XYZ file of C-alpha atoms in Angstrom:
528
model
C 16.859 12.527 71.473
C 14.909 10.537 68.826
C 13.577 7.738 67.867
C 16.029 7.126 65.166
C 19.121 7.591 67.574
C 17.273 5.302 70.122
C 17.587 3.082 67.434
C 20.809 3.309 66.531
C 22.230 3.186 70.739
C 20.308 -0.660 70.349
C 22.434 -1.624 67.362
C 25.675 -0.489 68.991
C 24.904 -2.207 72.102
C 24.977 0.566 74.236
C 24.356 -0.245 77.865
C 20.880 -0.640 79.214
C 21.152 2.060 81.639
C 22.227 4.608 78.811
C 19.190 3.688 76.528
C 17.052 3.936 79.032
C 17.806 7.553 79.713
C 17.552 8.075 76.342
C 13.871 7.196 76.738
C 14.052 9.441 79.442
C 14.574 12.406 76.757
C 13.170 11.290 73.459
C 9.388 12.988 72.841
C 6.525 10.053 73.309
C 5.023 11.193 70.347
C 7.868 11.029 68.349
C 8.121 8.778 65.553
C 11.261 6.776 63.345
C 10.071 7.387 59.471
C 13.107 4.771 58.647
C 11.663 1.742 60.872
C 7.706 1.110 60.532
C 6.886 4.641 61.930
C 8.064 2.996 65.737
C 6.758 5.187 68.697
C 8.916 4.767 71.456
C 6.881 2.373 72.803
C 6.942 0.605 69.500
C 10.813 0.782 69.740
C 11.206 -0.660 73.581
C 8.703 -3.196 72.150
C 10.799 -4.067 69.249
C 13.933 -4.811 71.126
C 11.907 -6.232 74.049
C 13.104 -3.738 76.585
C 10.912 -4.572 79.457
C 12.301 -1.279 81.389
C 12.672 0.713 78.787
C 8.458 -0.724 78.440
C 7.646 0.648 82.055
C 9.374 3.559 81.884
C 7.668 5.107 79.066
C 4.221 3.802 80.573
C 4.738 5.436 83.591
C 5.622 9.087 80.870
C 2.482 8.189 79.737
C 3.029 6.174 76.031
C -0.210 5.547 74.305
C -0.490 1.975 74.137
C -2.578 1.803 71.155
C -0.747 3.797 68.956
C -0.378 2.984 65.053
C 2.752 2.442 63.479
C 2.988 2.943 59.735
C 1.786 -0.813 59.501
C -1.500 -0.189 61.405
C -0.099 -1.719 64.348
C 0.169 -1.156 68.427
C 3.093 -1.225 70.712
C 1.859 -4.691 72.063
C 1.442 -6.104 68.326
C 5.168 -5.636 68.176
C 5.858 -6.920 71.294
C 4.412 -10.292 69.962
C 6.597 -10.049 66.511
C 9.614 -9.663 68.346
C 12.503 -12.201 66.638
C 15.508 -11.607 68.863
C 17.144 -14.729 69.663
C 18.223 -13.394 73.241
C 14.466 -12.114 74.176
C 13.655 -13.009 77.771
C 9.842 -14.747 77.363
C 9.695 -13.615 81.115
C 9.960 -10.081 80.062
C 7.528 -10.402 77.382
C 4.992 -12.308 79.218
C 4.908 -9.047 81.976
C 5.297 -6.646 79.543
C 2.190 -7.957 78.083
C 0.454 -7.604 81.529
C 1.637 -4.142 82.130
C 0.664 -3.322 78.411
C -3.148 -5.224 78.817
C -3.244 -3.202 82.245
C -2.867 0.486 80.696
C -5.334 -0.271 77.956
C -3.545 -1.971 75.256
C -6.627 -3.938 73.084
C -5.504 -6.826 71.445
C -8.226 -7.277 68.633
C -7.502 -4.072 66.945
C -3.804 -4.585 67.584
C -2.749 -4.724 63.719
C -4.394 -3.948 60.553
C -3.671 -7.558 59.513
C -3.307 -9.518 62.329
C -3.407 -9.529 65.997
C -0.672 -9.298 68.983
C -2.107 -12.783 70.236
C -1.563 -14.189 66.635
C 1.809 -12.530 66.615
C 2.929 -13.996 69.864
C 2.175 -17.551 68.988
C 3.403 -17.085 65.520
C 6.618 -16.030 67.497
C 6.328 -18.751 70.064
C 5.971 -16.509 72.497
C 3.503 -18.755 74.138
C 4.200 -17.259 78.141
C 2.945 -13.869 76.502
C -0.087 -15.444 74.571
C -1.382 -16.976 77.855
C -1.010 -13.742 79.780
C -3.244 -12.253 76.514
C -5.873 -15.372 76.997
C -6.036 -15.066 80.693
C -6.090 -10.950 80.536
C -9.888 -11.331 80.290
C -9.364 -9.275 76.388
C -11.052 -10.243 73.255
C -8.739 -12.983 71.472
C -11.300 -13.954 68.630
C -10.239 -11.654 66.074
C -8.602 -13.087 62.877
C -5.568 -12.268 60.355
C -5.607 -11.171 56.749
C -6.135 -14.836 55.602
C -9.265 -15.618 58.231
C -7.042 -17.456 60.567
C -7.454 -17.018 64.336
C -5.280 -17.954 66.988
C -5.947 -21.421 67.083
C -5.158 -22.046 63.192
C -1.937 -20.407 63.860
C -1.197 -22.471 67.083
C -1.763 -25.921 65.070
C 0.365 -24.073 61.925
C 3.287 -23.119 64.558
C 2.931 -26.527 66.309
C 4.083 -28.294 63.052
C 6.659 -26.294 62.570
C 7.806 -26.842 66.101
C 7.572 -30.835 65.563
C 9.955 -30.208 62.392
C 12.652 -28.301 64.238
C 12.344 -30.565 67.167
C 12.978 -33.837 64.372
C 15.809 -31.843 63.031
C 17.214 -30.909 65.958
C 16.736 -35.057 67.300
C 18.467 -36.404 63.748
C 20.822 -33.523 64.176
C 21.915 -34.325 67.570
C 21.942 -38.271 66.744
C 24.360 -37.991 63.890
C 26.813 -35.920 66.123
C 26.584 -38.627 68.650
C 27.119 -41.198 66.193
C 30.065 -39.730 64.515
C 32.033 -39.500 67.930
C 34.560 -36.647 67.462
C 32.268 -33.653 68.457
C 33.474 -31.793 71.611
C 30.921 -31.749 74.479
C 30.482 -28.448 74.585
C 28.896 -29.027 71.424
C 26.667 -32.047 72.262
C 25.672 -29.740 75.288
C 24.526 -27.553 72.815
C 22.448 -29.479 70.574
C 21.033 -31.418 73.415
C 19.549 -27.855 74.880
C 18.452 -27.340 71.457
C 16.307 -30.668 71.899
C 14.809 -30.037 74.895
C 13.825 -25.990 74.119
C 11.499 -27.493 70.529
C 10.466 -30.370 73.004
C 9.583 -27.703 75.689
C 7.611 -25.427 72.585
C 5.641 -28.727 72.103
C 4.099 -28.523 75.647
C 4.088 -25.179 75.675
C 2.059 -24.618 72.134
C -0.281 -27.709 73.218
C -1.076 -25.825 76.973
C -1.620 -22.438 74.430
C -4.658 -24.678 72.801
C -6.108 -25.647 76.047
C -5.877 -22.785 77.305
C -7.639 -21.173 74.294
C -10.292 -24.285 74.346
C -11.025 -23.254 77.659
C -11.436 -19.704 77.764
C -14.773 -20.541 75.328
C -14.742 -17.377 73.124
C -12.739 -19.358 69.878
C -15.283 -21.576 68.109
C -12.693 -24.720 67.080
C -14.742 -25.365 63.997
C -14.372 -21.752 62.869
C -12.952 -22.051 59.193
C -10.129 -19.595 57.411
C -10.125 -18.168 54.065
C -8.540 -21.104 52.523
C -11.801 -22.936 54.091
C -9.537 -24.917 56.742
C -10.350 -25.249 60.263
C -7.949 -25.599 62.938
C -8.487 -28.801 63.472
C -8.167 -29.628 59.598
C -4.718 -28.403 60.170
C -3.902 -30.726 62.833
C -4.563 -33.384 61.354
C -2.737 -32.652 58.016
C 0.279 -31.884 59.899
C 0.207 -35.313 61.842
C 0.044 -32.949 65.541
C -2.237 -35.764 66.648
C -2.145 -34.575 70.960
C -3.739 -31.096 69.415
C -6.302 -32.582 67.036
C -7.284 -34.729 69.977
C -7.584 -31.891 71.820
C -9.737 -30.541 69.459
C -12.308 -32.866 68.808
C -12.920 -33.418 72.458
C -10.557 -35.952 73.567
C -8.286 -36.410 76.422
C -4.153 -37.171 74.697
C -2.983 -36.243 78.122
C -5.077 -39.625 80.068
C -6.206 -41.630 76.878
C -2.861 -42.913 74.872
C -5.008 -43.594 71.680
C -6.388 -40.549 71.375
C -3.230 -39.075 71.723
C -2.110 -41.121 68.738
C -5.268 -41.422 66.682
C -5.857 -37.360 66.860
C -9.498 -37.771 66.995
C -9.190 -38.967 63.548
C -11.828 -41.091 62.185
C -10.073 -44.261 59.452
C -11.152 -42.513 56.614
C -9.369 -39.394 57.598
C -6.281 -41.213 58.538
C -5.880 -42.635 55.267
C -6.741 -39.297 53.778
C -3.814 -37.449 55.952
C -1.490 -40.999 55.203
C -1.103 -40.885 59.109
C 0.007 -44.595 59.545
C 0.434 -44.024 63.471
C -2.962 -42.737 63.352
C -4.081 -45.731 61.493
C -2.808 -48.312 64.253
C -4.214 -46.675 66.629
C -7.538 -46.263 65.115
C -7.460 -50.173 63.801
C -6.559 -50.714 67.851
C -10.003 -49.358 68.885
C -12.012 -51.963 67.253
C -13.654 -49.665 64.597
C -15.860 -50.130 62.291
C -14.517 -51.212 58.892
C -17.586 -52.481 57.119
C -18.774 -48.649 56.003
C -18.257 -46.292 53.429
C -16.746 -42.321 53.628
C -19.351 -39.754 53.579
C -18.275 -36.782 53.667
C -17.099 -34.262 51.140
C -13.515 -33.777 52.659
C -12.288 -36.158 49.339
C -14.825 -37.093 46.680
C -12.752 -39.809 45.182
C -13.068 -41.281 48.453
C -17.277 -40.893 48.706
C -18.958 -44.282 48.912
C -15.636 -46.555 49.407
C -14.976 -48.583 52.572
C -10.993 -48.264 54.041
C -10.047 -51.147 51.979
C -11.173 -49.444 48.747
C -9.810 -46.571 49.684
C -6.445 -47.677 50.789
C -6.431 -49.903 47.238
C -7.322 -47.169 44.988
C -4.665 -44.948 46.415
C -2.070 -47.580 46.047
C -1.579 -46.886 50.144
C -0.694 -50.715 50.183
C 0.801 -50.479 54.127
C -2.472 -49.281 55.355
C -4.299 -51.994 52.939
C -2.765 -54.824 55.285
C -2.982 -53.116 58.369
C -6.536 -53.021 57.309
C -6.849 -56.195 56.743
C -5.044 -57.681 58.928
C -7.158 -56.223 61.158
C -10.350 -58.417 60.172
C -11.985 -56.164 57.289
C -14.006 -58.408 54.975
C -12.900 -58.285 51.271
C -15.691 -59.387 50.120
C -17.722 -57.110 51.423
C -19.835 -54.774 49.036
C -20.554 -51.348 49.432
C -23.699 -49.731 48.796
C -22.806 -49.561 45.227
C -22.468 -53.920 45.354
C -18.585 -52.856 44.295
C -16.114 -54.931 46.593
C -12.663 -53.358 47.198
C -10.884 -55.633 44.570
C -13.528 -53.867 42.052
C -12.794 -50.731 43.274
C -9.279 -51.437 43.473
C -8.868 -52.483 39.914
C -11.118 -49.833 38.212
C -8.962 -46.936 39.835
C -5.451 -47.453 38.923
C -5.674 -45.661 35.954
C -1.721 -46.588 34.872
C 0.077 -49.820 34.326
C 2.587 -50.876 37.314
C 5.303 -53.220 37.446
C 4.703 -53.883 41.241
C 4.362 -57.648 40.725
C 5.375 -58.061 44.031
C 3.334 -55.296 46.070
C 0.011 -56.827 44.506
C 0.611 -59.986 44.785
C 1.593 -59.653 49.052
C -1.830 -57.596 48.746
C -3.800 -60.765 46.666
C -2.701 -63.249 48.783
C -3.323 -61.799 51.972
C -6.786 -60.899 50.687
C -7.228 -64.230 50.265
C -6.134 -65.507 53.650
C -8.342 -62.825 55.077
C -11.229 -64.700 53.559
C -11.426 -63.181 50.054
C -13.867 -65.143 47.618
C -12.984 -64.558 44.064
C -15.761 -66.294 42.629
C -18.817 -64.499 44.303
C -19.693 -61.295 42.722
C -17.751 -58.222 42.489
C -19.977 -56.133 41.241
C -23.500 -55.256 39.973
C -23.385 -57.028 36.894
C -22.246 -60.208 38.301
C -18.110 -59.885 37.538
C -16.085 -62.168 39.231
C -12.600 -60.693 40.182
C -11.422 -62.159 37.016
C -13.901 -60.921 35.076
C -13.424 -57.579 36.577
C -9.360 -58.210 35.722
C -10.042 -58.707 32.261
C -12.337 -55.687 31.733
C -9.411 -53.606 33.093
C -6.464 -55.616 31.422
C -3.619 -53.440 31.295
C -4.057 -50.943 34.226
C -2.570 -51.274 37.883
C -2.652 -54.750 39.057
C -5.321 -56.251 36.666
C -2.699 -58.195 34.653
C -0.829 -59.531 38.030
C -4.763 -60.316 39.079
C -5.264 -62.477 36.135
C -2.206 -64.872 36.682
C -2.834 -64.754 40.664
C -6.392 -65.843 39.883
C -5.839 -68.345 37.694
C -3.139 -69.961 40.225
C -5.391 -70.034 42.716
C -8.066 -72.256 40.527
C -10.270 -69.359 39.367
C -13.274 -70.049 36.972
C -12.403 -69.365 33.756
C -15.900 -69.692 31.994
C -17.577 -68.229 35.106
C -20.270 -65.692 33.131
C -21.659 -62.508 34.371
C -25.268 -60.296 34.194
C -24.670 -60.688 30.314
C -23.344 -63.910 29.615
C -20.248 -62.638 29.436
C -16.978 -65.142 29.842
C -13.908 -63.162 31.476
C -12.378 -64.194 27.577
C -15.132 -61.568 26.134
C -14.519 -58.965 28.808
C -10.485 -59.204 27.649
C -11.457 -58.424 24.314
C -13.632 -55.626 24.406
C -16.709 -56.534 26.094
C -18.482 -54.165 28.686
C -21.882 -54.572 30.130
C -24.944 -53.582 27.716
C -28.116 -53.915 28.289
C -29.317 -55.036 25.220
C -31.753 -51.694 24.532
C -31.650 -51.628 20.546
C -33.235 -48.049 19.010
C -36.838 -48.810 16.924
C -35.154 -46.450 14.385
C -31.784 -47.676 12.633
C -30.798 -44.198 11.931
C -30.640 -43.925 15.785
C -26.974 -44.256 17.967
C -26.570 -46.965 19.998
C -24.366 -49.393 21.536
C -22.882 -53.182 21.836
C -21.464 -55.259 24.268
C -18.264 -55.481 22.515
C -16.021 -53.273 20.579
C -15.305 -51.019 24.154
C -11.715 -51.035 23.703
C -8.516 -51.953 21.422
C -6.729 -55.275 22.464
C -2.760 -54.340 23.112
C 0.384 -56.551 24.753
C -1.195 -56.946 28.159
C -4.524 -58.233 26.566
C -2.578 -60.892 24.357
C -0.829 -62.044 27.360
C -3.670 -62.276 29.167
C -5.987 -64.005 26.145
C -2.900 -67.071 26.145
C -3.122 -67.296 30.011
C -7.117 -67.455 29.947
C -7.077 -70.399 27.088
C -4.339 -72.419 29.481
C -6.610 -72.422 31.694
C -9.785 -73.762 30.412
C -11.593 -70.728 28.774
C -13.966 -71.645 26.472
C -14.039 -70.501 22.684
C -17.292 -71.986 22.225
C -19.452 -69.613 24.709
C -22.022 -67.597 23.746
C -22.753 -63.915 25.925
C -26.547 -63.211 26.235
C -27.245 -61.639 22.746
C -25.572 -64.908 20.593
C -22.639 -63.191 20.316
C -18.928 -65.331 20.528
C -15.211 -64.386 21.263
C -14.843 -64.473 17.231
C -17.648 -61.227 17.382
C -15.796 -59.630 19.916
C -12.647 -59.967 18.204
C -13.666 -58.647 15.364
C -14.878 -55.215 17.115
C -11.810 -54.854 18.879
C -8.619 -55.839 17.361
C -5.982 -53.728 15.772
C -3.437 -55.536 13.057
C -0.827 -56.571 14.824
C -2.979 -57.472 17.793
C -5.549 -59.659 15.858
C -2.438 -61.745 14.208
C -1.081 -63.013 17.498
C -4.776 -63.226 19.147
C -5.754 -66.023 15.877
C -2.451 -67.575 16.001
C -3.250 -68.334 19.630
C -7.157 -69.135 19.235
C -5.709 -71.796 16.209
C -4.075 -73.484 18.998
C -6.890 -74.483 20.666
C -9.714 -74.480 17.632
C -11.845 -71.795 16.223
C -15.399 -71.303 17.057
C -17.939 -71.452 14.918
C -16.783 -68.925 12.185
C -20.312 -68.522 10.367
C -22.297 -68.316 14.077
C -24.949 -65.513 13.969
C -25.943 -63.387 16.772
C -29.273 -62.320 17.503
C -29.565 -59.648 15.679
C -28.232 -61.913 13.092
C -25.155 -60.616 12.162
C -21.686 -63.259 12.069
C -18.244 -62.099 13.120
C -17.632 -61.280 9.840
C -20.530 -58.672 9.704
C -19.284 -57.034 13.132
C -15.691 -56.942 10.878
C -17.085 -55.228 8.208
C -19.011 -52.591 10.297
C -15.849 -51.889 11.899
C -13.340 -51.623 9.143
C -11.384 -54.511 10.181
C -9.833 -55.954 7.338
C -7.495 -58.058 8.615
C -10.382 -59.586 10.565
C -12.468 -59.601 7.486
C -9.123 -61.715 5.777
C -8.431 -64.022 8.695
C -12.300 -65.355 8.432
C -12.899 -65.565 4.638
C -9.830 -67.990 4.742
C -11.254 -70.250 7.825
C -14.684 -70.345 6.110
């Protein structure tokens, strides 16, 4: 008898008590080229033949035998994928395995029986590994021990388990499926729901046994915990950051998650439950975790990532808008200067506007550094994410339209090019430098914007810091088609000064002329 022929008696379902004297026959040593290089212990492993298991034990197996894979009897015990496997039988077999020497962290070339097992959910034969006494700390190829793989197979257990729960749902709803077959998906339901407990146990059990440090990172630079919380298995990441899910209900549903990383993970249950425990929302994220988020309070970083749900639950839970972070950016700054593409949300910012400004939101203090209003800071970003919706919210709510920042800037100036400067001017011409206008082309959204400003009050006549007016501004930053409707519109309601010097001394019409703007140039030789 061989291994080969062992094989074979399996796959034709040949009764127990006829394989097993098989086992009886076949040479210990003996190996099946055509199937990993199996032992026979490898084999009785395989098909998780518990008998078959003690039988060639008591001839004597060597439980640490290599297959062709680099792997022991009891590392295929743990990879075992029948459908029909009794976990009893595999949790003893373990035992008996453990008992006559089997080692467990030089069970497989790349991986480990314990990793196996879990990987397998065969979480009755991990905890006989764990509570063996052996050494479980040993990782797989990727740098992942067992605990990575616990919080890996726990979210794959919560998506069978929601599959199964929509799956058994729809059969109930649509009313003509025989019991037998409800019967069927209901024991489905309760075997992932029974995994859940049994996978979260696995990670006490591993927690307690003290040899696994939780903060231990894999190859990909994750640590188990990381994975937790990406995977929304809050009870585990609780677990793992020293918290009690089984007596404290919020840490069950927060994870141990901090706001920051709940917005990171888009873990809205986490969220609540975290906005439930009276945290702190008046700081900024530290860590390194997500750089774009470095320096931003939750409101910032809910705006800037368009995560508009957790926005309100944010405020609604009594953030300050107006607070600024260590920057002097408030969220609506932050908000505004990181939606790099135009939306047609209308309605999504504006629920998000005017709940900021029940919450308390002043539009006129300072958004900024340089003294931007939220208009101001609207009109500077004219034509990304909600800056346009911004400027028409603002102005309906009685916003200053003249209101000037650091610079003397009017929100008018900011619309049409103007940035913050600081006024440095080189000693030598020759030299580069800069100006606070000319930052960017006008286009539809600015035009819109320019008519809406006007409406409401903006004056033509202001002057920025450096003597400048809109006319100087204009003239740095309009294209042709642009400029037309932007003077039709100014006509409306006068023209400044055309012949006003900054000063440096230069007119509009010198700023036109540096910048090749000949249809500027034209428009202001006729209004001379």
């Amino acid at each position: 008898m061989t291994c080969p022929e062992i094989y074979h008696l399996y796959l034709e379902r040949k009764t127990k008590q006829e394989i097993h004297q098989a086992y009886h026959e076949v040479n210990i040593t003996d190996h099946d080229e055509m199937n990993e290089g199996f032992t026979p212990l490898h084999l009785a492993c395989h098909f998780a033949d518990l008998g078959a298991i003690l039988l060639l034990l008591e001839r004597g197996a060597d439980v640490n035998a290599k297959d062709n894979r680099g792997e022991t009897p009891i590392c295929t015990l743990g990879r075992c994928r029948l459908e029909n496997a009794d976990e009893n039988d595999l949790e003893e077999a373990a035992k008996r395995l453990i008992a006559a020497g089997a080692k467990i962290h030089r069970s497989g070339q790349e991986t480990t029986a314990l990793i196996e097992a879990v990987r397998n959910r065969h979480f009755a034969m991990a905890e006989a590994i764990i509570s063996s006494g052996v050494k479980i700390n040993s990782a797989n190829i990727n740098g992942e021990n067992v605990l990575h793989m616990a919080c890996q197979e726990a979210w794959f257990i919560s998506l069978d388990r929601e599959k199964s729960a929509n799956r058994l749902k729809r059969m109930r709803d649509e009313g003509w499926h025989p019991d037998i077959k409800i019967t069927e998906a209901e024991n489905e339901l309760a075997r992932f729901q029974e995994q859940e407990t049994e996978v979260f146990r696995l990670v006490k059990s591993v927690l307690a046994n003290g040899t696994i440090d939780p903060e231990e990172k894999s190859d990909a630079g994750k640590r188990p915990v990381d994975i937790a919380m990406e995977r929304g298995i809050t009870t585990i990441s609780a677990l793992l950051t020293g918290n009690d899910p089984e007596h404290d209900e919020l840490a069950a549903l927060s994870g141990g998650m901090d706001v920051f990383q709940a917005l990171i993970y888009k873990n809205k249950t986490a969220l609540e439950a975290i906005l439930r425990m009276d945290t702190d929302l008046q700081r900024v994220y530290e860590d390194d975790q997500k750089t774009s988020f470095k320096g931003k309070s939750p409101l910032a970083c809910a705006l800037m990532s368009s995560d508009f749900m957790s926005a309100e639950m944010i405020l609604k839970a009594g953030t300050d808008p107006n607070w600024r972070m260590p920057d002097e950016k408030n969220a609506f700054a932050v908000w505004a200067s990181h939606n790099d593409a135009s939306s047609s949300d209308d309605e999504q910012y504006l629920q998000i506007l005017t709940l900021m400004l029940s919450r308390g939101w002043n539009p006129e203090l300072s958004s900024d550094n340089r003294g931007n209003t939220a208009l101001a800071i609207a009109c500077l970003r004219a034509g990304y994410g909600p800056c346009n919706t911004a400027i028409r919210f603002l102005l309906d709510h009685g916003a200053n339209p003249n209101a000037t920042n650091n610079c003397g800037q009017t929100p008018l100036m900011l619309l049409c090019g103007g940035n913050y400067w600081d006024g440095y001017i080189p000693r030598i011409a020759a030299l580069p430098r800069s100006y606070p206008y000319g930052w960017k082309q006008c286009g539809p959204e600015e035009i819109a914007a320019f008519e809406l400003l006007l409406e409401a009050g903006a004056s033509i006549a202001n002057k920025d810091n450096w003597g400048n007016t809109i006319l100087h501004y204009l003239a740095a930053s309009s294209k042709r088609r642009e400029l037309h409707q932007m003077t039709e519109i100014l006509e409306e309601f006068g023209l400044p000064d055309i012949q006003a010097v900054n000063n440096e001394g230069l007119s509009a019409l010198d700023v036109a002329t540096a910048y090749k703007n000949d249809d500027m140039i034209k428009f202001l030789l006729q209004n001379i």
